[in-house]
PDB file of C-alpha atoms and ligand atoms in Angstrom:
ATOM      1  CA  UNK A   1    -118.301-193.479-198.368  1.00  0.00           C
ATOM      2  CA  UNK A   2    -115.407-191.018-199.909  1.00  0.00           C
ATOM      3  CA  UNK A   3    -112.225-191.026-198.756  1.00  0.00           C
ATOM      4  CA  UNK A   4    -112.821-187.264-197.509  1.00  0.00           C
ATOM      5  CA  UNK A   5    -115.548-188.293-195.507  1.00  0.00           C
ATOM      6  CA  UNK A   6    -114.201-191.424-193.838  1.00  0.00           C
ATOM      7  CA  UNK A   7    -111.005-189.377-192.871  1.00  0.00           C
ATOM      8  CA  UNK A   8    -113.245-187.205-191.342  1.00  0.00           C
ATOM      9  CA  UNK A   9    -114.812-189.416-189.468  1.00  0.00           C
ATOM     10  CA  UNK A  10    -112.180-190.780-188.358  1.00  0.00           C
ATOM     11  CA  UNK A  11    -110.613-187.561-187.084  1.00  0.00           C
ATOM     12  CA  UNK A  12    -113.997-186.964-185.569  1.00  0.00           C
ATOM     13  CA  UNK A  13    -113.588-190.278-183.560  1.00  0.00           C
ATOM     14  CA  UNK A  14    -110.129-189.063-182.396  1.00  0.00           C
ATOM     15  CA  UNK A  15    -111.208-185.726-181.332  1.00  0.00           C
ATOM     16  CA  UNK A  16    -113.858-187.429-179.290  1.00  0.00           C
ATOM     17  CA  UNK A  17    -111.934-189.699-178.001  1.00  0.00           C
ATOM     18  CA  UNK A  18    -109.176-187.255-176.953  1.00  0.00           C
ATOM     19  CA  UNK A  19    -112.055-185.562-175.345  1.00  0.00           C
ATOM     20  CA  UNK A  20    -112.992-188.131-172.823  1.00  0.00           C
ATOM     21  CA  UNK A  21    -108.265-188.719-172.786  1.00  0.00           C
ATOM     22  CA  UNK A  22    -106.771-188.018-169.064  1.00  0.00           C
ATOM     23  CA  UNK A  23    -104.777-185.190-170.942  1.00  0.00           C
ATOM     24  CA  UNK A  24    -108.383-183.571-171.244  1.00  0.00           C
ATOM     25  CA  UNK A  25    -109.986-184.292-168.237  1.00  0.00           C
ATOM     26  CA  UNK A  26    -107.397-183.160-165.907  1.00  0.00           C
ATOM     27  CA  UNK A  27    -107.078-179.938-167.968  1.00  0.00           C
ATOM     28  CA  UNK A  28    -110.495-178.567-167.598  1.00  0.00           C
ATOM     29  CA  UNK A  29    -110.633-180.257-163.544  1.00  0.00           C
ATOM     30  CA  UNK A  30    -107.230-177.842-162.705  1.00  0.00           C
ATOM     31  CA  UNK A  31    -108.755-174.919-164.867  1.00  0.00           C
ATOM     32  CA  UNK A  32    -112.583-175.163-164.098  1.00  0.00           C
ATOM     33  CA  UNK A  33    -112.822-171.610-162.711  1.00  0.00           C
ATOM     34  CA  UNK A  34    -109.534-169.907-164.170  1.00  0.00           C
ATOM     35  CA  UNK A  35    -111.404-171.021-167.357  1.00  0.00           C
ATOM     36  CA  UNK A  36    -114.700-169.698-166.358  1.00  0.00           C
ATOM     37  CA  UNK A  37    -113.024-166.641-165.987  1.00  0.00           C
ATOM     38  CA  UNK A  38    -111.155-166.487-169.369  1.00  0.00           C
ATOM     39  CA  UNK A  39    -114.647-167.430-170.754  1.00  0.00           C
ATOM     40  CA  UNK A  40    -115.981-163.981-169.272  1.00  0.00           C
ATOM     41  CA  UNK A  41    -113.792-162.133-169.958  1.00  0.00           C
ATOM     42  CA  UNK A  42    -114.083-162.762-173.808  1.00  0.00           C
ATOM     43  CA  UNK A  43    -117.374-162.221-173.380  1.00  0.00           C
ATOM     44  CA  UNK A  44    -116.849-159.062-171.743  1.00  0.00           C
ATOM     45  CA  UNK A  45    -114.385-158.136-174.758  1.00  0.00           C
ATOM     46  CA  UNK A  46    -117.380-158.781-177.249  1.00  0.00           C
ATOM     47  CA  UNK A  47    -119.743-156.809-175.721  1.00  0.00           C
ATOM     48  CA  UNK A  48    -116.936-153.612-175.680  1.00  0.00           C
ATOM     49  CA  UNK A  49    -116.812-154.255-179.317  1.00  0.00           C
ATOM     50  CA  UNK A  50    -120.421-154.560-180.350  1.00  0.00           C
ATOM     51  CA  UNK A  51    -120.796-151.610-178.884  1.00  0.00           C
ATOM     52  CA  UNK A  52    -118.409-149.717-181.063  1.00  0.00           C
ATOM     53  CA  UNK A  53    -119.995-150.977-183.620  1.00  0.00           C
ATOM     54  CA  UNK A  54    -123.280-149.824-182.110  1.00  0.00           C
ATOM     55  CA  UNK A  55    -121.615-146.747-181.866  1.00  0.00           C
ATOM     56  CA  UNK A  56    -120.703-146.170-185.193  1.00  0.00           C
ATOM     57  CA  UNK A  57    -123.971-147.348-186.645  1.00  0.00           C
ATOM     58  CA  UNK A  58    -125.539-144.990-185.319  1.00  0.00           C
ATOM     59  CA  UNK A  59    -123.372-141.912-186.223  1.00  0.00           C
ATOM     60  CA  UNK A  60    -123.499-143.146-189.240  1.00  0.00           C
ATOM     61  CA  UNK A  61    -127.259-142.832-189.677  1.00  0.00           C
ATOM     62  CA  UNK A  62    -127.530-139.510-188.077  1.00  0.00           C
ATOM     63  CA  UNK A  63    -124.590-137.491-190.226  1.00  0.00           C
ATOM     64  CA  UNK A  64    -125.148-139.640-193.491  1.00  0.00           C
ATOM     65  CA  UNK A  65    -128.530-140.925-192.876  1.00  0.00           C
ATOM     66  CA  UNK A  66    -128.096-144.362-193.891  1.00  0.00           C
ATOM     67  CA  UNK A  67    -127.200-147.237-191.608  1.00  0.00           C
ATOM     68  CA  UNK A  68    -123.721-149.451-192.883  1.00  0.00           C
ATOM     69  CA  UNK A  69    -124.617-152.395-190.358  1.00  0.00           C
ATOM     70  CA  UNK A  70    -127.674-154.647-191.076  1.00  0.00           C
ATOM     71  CA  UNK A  71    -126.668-157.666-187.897  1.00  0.00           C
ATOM     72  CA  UNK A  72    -124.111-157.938-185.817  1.00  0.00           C
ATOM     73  CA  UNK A  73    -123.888-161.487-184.903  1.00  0.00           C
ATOM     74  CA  UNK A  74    -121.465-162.556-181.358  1.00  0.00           C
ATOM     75  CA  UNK A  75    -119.999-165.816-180.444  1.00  0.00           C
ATOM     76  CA  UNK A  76    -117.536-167.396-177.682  1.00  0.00           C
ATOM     77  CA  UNK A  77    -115.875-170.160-179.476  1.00  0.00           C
ATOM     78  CA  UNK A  78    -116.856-173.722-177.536  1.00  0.00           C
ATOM     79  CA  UNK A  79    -114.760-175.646-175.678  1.00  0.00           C
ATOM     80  CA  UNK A  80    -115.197-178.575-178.095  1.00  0.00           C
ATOM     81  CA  UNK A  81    -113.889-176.008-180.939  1.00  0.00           C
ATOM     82  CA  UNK A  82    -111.172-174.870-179.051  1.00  0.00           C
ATOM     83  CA  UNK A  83    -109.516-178.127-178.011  1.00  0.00           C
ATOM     84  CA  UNK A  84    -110.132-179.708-181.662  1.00  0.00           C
ATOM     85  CA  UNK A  85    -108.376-176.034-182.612  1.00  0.00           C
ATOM     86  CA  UNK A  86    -105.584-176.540-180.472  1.00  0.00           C
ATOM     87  CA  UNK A  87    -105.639-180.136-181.813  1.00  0.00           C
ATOM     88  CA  UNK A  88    -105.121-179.015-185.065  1.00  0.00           C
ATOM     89  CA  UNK A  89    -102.247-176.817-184.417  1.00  0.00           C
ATOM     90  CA  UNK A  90    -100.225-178.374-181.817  1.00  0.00           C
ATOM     91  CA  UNK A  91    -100.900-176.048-179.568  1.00  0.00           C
ATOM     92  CA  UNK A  92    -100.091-176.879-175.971  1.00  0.00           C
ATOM     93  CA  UNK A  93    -103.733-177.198-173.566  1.00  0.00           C
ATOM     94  CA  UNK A  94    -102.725-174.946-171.090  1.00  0.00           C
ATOM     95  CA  UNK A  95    -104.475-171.814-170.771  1.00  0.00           C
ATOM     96  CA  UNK A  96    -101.863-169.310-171.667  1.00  0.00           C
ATOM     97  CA  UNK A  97    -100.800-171.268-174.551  1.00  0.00           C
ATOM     98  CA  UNK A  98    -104.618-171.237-175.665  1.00  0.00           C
ATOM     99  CA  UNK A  99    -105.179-167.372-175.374  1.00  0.00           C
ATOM    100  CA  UNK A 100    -101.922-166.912-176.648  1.00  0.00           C
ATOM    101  CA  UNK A 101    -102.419-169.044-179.819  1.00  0.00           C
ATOM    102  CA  UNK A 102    -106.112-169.060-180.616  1.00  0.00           C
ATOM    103  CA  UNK A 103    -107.460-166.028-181.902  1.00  0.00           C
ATOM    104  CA  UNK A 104    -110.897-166.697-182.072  1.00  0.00           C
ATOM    105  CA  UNK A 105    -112.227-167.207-179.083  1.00  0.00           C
ATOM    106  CA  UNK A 106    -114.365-163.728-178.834  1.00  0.00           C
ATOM    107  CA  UNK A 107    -115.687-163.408-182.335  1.00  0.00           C
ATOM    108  CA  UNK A 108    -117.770-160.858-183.913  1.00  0.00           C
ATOM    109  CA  UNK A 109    -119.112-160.780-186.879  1.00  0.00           C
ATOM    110  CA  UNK A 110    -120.715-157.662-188.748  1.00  0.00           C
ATOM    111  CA  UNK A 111    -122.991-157.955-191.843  1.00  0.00           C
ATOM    112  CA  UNK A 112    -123.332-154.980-193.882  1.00  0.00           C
ATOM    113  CA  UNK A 113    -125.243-154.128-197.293  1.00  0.00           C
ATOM    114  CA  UNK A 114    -122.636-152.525-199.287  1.00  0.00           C
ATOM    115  CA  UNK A 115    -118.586-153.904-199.586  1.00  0.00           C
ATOM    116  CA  UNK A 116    -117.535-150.499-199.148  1.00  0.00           C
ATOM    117  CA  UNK A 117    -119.138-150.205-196.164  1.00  0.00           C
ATOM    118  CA  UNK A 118    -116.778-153.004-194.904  1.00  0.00           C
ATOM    119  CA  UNK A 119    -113.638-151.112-195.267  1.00  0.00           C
ATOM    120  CA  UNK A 120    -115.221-147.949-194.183  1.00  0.00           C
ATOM    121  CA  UNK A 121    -116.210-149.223-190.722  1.00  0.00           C
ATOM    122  CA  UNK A 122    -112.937-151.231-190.235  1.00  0.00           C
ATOM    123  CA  UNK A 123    -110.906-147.522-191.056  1.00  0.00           C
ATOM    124  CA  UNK A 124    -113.519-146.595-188.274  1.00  0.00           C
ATOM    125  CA  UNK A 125    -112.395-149.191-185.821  1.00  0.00           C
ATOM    126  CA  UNK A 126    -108.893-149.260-186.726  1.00  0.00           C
ATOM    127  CA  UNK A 127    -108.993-145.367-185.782  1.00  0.00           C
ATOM    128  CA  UNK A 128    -109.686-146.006-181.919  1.00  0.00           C
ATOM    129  CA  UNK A 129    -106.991-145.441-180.167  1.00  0.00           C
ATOM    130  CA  UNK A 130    -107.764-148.563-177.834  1.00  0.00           C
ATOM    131  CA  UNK A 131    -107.650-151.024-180.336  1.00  0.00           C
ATOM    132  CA  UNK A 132    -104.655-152.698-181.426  1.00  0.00           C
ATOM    133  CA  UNK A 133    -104.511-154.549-185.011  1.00  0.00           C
ATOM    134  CA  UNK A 134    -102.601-157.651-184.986  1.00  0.00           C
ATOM    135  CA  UNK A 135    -103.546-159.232-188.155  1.00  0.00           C
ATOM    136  CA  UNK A 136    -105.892-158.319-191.355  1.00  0.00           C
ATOM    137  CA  UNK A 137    -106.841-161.141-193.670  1.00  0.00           C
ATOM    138  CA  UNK A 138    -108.856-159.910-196.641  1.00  0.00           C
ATOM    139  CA  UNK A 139    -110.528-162.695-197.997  1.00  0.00           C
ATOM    140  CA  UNK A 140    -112.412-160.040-200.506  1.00  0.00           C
ATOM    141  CA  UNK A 141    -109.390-159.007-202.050  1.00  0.00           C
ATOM    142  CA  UNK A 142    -108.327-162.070-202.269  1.00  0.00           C
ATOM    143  CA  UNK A 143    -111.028-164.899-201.692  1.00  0.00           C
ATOM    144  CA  UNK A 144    -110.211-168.242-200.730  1.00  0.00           C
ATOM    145  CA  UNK A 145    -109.971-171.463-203.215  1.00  0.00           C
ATOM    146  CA  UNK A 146    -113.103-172.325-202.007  1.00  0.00           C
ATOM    147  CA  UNK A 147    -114.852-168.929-202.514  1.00  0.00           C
ATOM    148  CA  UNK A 148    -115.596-167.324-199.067  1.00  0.00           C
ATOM    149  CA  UNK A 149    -114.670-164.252-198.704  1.00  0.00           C
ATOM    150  CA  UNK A 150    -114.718-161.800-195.532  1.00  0.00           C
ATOM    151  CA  UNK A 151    -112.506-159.129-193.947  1.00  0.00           C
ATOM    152  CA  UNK A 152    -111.324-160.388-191.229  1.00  0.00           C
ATOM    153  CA  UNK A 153    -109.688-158.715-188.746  1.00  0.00           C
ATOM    154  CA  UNK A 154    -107.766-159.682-185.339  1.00  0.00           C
ATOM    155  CA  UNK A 155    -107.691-156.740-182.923  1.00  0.00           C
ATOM    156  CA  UNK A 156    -106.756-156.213-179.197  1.00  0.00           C
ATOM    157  CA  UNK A 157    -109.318-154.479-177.038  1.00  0.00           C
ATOM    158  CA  UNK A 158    -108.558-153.452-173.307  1.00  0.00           C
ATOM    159  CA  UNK A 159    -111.562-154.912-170.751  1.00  0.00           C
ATOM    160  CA  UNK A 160    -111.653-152.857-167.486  1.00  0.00           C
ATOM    161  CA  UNK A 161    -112.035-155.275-164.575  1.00  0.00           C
ATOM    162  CA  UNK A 162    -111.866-154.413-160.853  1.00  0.00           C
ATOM    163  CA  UNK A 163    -108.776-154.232-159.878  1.00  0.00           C
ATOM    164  CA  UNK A 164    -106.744-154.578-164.070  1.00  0.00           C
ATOM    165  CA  UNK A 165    -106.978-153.405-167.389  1.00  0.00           C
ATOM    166  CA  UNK A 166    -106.837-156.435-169.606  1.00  0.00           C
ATOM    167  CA  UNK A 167    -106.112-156.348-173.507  1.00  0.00           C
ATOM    168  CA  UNK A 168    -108.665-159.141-175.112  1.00  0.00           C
ATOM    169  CA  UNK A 169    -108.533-160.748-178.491  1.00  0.00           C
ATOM    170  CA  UNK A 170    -110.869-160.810-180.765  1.00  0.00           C
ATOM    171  CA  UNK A 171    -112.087-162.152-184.186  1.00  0.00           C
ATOM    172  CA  UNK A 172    -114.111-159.182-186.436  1.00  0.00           C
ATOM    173  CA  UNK A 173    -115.300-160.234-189.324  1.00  0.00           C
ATOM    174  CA  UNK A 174    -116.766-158.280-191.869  1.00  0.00           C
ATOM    175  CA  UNK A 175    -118.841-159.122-194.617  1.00  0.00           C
ATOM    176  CA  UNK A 176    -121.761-158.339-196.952  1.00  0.00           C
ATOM    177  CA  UNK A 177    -125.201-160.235-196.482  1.00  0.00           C
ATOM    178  CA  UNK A 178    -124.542-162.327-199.597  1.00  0.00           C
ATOM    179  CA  UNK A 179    -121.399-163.179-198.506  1.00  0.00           C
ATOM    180  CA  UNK A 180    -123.248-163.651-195.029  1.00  0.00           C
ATOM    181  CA  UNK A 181    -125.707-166.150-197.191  1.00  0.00           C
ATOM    182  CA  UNK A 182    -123.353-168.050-199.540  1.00  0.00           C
ATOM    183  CA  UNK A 183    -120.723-168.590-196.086  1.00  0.00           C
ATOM    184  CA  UNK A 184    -123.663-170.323-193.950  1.00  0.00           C
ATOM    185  CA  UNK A 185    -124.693-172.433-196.583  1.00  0.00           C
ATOM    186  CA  UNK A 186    -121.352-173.805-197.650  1.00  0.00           C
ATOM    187  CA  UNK A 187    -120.724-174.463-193.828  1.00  0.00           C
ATOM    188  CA  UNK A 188    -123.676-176.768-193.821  1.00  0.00           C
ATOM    189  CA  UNK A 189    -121.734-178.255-196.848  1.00  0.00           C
ATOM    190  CA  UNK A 190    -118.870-178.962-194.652  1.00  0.00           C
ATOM    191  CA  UNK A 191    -120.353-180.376-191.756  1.00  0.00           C
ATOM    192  CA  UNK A 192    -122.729-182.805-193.761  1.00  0.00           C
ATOM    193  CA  UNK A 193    -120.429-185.498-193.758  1.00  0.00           C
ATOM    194  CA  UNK A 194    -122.790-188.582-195.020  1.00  0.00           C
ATOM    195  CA  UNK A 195    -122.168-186.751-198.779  1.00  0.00           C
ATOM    196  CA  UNK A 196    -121.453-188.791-201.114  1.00  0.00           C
ATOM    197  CA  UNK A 197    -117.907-187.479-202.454  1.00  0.00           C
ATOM    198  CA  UNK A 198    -118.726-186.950-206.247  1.00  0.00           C
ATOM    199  CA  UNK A 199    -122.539-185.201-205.309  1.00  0.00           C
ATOM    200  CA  UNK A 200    -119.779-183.281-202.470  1.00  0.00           C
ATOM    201  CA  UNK A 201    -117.114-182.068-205.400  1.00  0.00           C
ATOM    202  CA  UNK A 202    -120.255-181.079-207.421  1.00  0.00           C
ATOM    203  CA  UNK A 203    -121.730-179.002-204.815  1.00  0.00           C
ATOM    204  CA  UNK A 204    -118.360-177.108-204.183  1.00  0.00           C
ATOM    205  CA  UNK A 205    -117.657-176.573-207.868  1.00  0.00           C
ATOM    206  CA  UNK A 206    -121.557-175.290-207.602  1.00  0.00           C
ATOM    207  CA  UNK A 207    -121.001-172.933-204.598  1.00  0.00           C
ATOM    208  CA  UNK A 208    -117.650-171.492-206.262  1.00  0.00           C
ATOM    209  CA  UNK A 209    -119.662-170.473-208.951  1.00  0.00           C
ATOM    210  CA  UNK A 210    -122.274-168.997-206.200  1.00  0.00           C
ATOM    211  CA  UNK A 211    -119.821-167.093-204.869  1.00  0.00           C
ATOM    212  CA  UNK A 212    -118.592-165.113-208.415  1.00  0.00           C
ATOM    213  CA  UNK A 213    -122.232-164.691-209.299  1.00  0.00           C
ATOM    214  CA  UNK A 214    -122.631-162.964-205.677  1.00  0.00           C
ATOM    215  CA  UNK A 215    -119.546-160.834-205.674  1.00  0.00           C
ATOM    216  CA  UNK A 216    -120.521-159.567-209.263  1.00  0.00           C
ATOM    217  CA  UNK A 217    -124.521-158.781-207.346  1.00  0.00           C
ATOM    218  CA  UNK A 218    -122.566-156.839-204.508  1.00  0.00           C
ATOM    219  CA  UNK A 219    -120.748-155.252-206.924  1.00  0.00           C
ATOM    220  CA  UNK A 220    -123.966-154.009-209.410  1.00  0.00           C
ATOM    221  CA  UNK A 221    -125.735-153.280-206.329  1.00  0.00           C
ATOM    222  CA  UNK A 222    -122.942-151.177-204.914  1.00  0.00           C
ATOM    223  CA  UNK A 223    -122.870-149.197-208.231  1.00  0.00           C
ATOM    224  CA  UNK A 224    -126.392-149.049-208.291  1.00  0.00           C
ATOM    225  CA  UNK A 225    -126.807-147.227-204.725  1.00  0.00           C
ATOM    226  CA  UNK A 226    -123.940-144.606-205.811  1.00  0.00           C
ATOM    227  CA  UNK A 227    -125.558-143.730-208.728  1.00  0.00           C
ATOM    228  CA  UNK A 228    -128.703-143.087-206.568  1.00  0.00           C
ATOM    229  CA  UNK A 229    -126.713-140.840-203.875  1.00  0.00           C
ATOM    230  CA  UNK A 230    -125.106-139.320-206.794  1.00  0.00           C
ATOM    231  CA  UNK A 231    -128.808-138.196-209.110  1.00  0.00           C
ATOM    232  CA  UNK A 232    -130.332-137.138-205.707  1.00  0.00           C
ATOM    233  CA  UNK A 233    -127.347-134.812-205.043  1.00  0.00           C
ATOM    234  CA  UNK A 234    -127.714-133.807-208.195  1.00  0.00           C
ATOM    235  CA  UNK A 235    -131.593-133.219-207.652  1.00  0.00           C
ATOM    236  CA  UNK A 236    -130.978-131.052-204.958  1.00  0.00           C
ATOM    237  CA  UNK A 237    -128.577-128.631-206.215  1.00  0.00           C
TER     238      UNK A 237
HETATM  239  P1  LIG B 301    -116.328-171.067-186.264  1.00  0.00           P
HETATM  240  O1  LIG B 301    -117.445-172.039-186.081  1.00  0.00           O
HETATM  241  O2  LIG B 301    -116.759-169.835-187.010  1.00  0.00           O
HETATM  242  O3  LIG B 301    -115.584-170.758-185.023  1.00  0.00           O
HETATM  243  P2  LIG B 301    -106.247-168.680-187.450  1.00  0.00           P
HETATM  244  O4  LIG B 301    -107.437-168.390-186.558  1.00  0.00           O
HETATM  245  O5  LIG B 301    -105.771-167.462-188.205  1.00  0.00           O
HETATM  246  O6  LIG B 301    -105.137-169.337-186.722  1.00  0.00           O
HETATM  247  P3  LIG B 301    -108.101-170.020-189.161  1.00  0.00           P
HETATM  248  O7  LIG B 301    -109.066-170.414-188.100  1.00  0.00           O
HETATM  249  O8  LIG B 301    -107.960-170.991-190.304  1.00  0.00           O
HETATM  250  O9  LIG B 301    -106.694-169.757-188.540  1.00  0.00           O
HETATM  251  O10 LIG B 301    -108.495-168.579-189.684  1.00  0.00           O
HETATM  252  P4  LIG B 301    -109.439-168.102-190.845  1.00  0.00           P
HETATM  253  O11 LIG B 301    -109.141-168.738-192.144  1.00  0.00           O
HETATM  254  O12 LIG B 301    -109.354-166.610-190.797  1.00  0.00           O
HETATM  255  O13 LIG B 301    -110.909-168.632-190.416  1.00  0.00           O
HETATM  256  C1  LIG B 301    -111.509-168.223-189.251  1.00  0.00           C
HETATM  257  C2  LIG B 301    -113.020-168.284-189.374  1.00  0.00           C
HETATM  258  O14 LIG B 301    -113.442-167.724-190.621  1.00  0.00           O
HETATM  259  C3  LIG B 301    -113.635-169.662-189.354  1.00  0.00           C
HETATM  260  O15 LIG B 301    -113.803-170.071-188.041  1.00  0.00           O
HETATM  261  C4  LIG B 301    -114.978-169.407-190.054  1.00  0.00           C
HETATM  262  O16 LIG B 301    -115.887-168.731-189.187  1.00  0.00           O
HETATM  263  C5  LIG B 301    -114.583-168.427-191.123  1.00  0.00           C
HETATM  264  N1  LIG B 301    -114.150-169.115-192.347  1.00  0.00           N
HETATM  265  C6  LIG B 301    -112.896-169.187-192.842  1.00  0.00           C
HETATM  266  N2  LIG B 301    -112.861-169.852-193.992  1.00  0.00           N
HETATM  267  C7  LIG B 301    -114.128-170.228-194.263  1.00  0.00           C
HETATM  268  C8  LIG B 301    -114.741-170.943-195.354  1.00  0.00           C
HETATM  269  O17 LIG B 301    -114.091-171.377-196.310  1.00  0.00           O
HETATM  270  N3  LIG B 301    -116.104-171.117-195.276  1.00  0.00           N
HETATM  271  C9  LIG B 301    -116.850-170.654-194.254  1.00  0.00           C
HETATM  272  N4  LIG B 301    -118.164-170.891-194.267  1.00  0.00           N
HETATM  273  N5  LIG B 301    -116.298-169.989-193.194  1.00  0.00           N
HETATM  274  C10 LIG B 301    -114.957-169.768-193.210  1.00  0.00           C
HETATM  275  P5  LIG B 301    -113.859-171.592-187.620  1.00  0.00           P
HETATM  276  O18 LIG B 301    -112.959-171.761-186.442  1.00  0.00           O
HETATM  277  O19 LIG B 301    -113.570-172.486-188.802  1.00  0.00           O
HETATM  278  O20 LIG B 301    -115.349-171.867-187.233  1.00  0.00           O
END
C-alpha cells in the first residue's frame, strides 16, 4: 500500500472515529432540529436557484432558440462531508460557525454544451438584483494542477420564510459536459483508495492529459457551432 493511500486511511479512521467522539454526538443531540432546519432551508435556497436557472433556460430558447443548459444537477452536502469539512479546516462544530465557514452546503451544479455559455449565464445570474457574489473561482481560466476545471461561483440568495427573509449560501458551479465527464471520473480516482500508488500517479498523469485533450474538443466544438450560427445568418440575408 502507498504512502498516499495508507495516510488516507488513516485519516479515514480518524474521521470515523471522531464521528462516533462525545464532541460529535452531543453536537448533533443539542442541534437535532435547529439542524433540520438549516438543512431545509438550503434546500429551499437550491430550489430558488434552479429555478433561475430554469428561468433563463428557457428565455434563452425562446429569443435565441437554442437551449445553454443541458442538466442541472442539486445537492445538500452530508453531514459526514460537512464535519470531515469542518475537520479539515478547524472550523468550530457549532452551527453558526458551520454556515458561516462552509460554503457548500447548497450546491448546484449546471452543465452546459458550449464554455461560453458558462460565462454568459453566470453574467445572467450575477445581474439579479437578489443575488449577492461573494467569491468567483475560475478554474477554466485557470485550471487546477490536477486538471479540473469549473466556474465556480459562491452567491447569496434571500429564502422567504414565514415570518423572515433569510440570505442562503450557495455553491454554483458551472461547467461544460466534458468537463462534467472528465470531473466524475477523476473523483472515482480519488475515492478508490486500494490503488496501488505508481498505477495511481499513472492514472493522474493520464487524466491531466484527458483534461487538455477535452478543453482543446470544447474549444473546436465551440468554434465549430459559431461558424454554423454565423453561414446560416449569412444564408438568410
Ligand atoms: P462534493 O462531494 O462535491 O461536496 P472552499 O469551499 O472554498 O472553502 P474547497 O472545498 O476546496 O474550499 O473549494 P473548491 O476547490 O472550490 O472545491 C469545491 C468543490 O469543487 C468540490 O467539493 C468538488 O465538487 C469540486 N472540485 C474541486 N476540485 C476538484 C477536483 O480536483 N476534482 C473534482 N472531481 N472535483 C473538484 P467537495 O467538497 O470536494 O466534494
Amino acid at each position: 500500500m502507498g504512502i498516499e493511500n495508507y495516510m488516507e486511511q488513516a485519516r479515514d479512521q480518524i474521521l470515523r472515529k471522531s464521528l462516533m467522539s462525545d464532541e460529535f454526538l452531543d453536537f448533533m443531540r443539542e442541534n437535532r432540529l435547529p439542524l433540520d432546519t438549516l438543512m431545509a432551508h438550503y434546500h429551499c435556497a437550491i430550489m430558488e436557484m434552479e429555478t433561475k436557472f430554469n428561468v433563463l433556460n428557457r428565455q434563452f430558447s425562446l429569443q435565441y432558440d437554442r437551449n445553454p443548459i443541458e442538466s442541472i444537477k442539486v445537492r445538500v452536502k452530508s453531514m459526514e462531508s460537512i464535519i470531515k469539512k469542518a475537520r479539515r479546516k478547524d472550523i468550530p462544530l457549532n452551527l453558526k460557525s458551520i454556515e458561516k465557514n462552509i460554503r457548500d452546503i447548497a450546491g448546484i451544479r449546471v452543465i452546459c454544451s458550449f464554455q461560453d455559455d458558462i460565462y454568459v449565464l453566470a453574467d445572467c445570474l450575477l445581474r439579479q438584483d437578489d443575488i449577492s457574489l461573494i467569491e468567483v473561482k475560475d478554474y477554466i481560466k485557470t485550471p487546477k494542477p490536477g486538471g479540473y476545471r469549473s466556474l465556480h461561483l459562491i452567491v447569496e440568495i434571500p429564502i422567504f420564510l414565514d415570518t423572515e427573509k433569510k440570505q442562503m449560501k450557495v455553491e454554483v458551479q458551472l461547467r461544460t459536459i466534458a468537463m462534467d465527464f472528465w470531473a466524475s471520473l477523476e473523483h472515482k480516482l480519488r475515492y478508490k483508495k486500494n490503488i496501488p500508488s505508481e498505477e495511481a500517479s499513472i492514472l493522474a498523469k493520464e487524466l491531466l492529459e484527458c483534461a487538455e485533450i477535452s478543453s482543446s474538443l470544447d474549444m473546436r466544438m465551440e468554434k465549430i457551432r459559431n461558424r454554423i450560427a454565423k453561414a446560416s445568418l449569412a444564408a438568410a440575408e
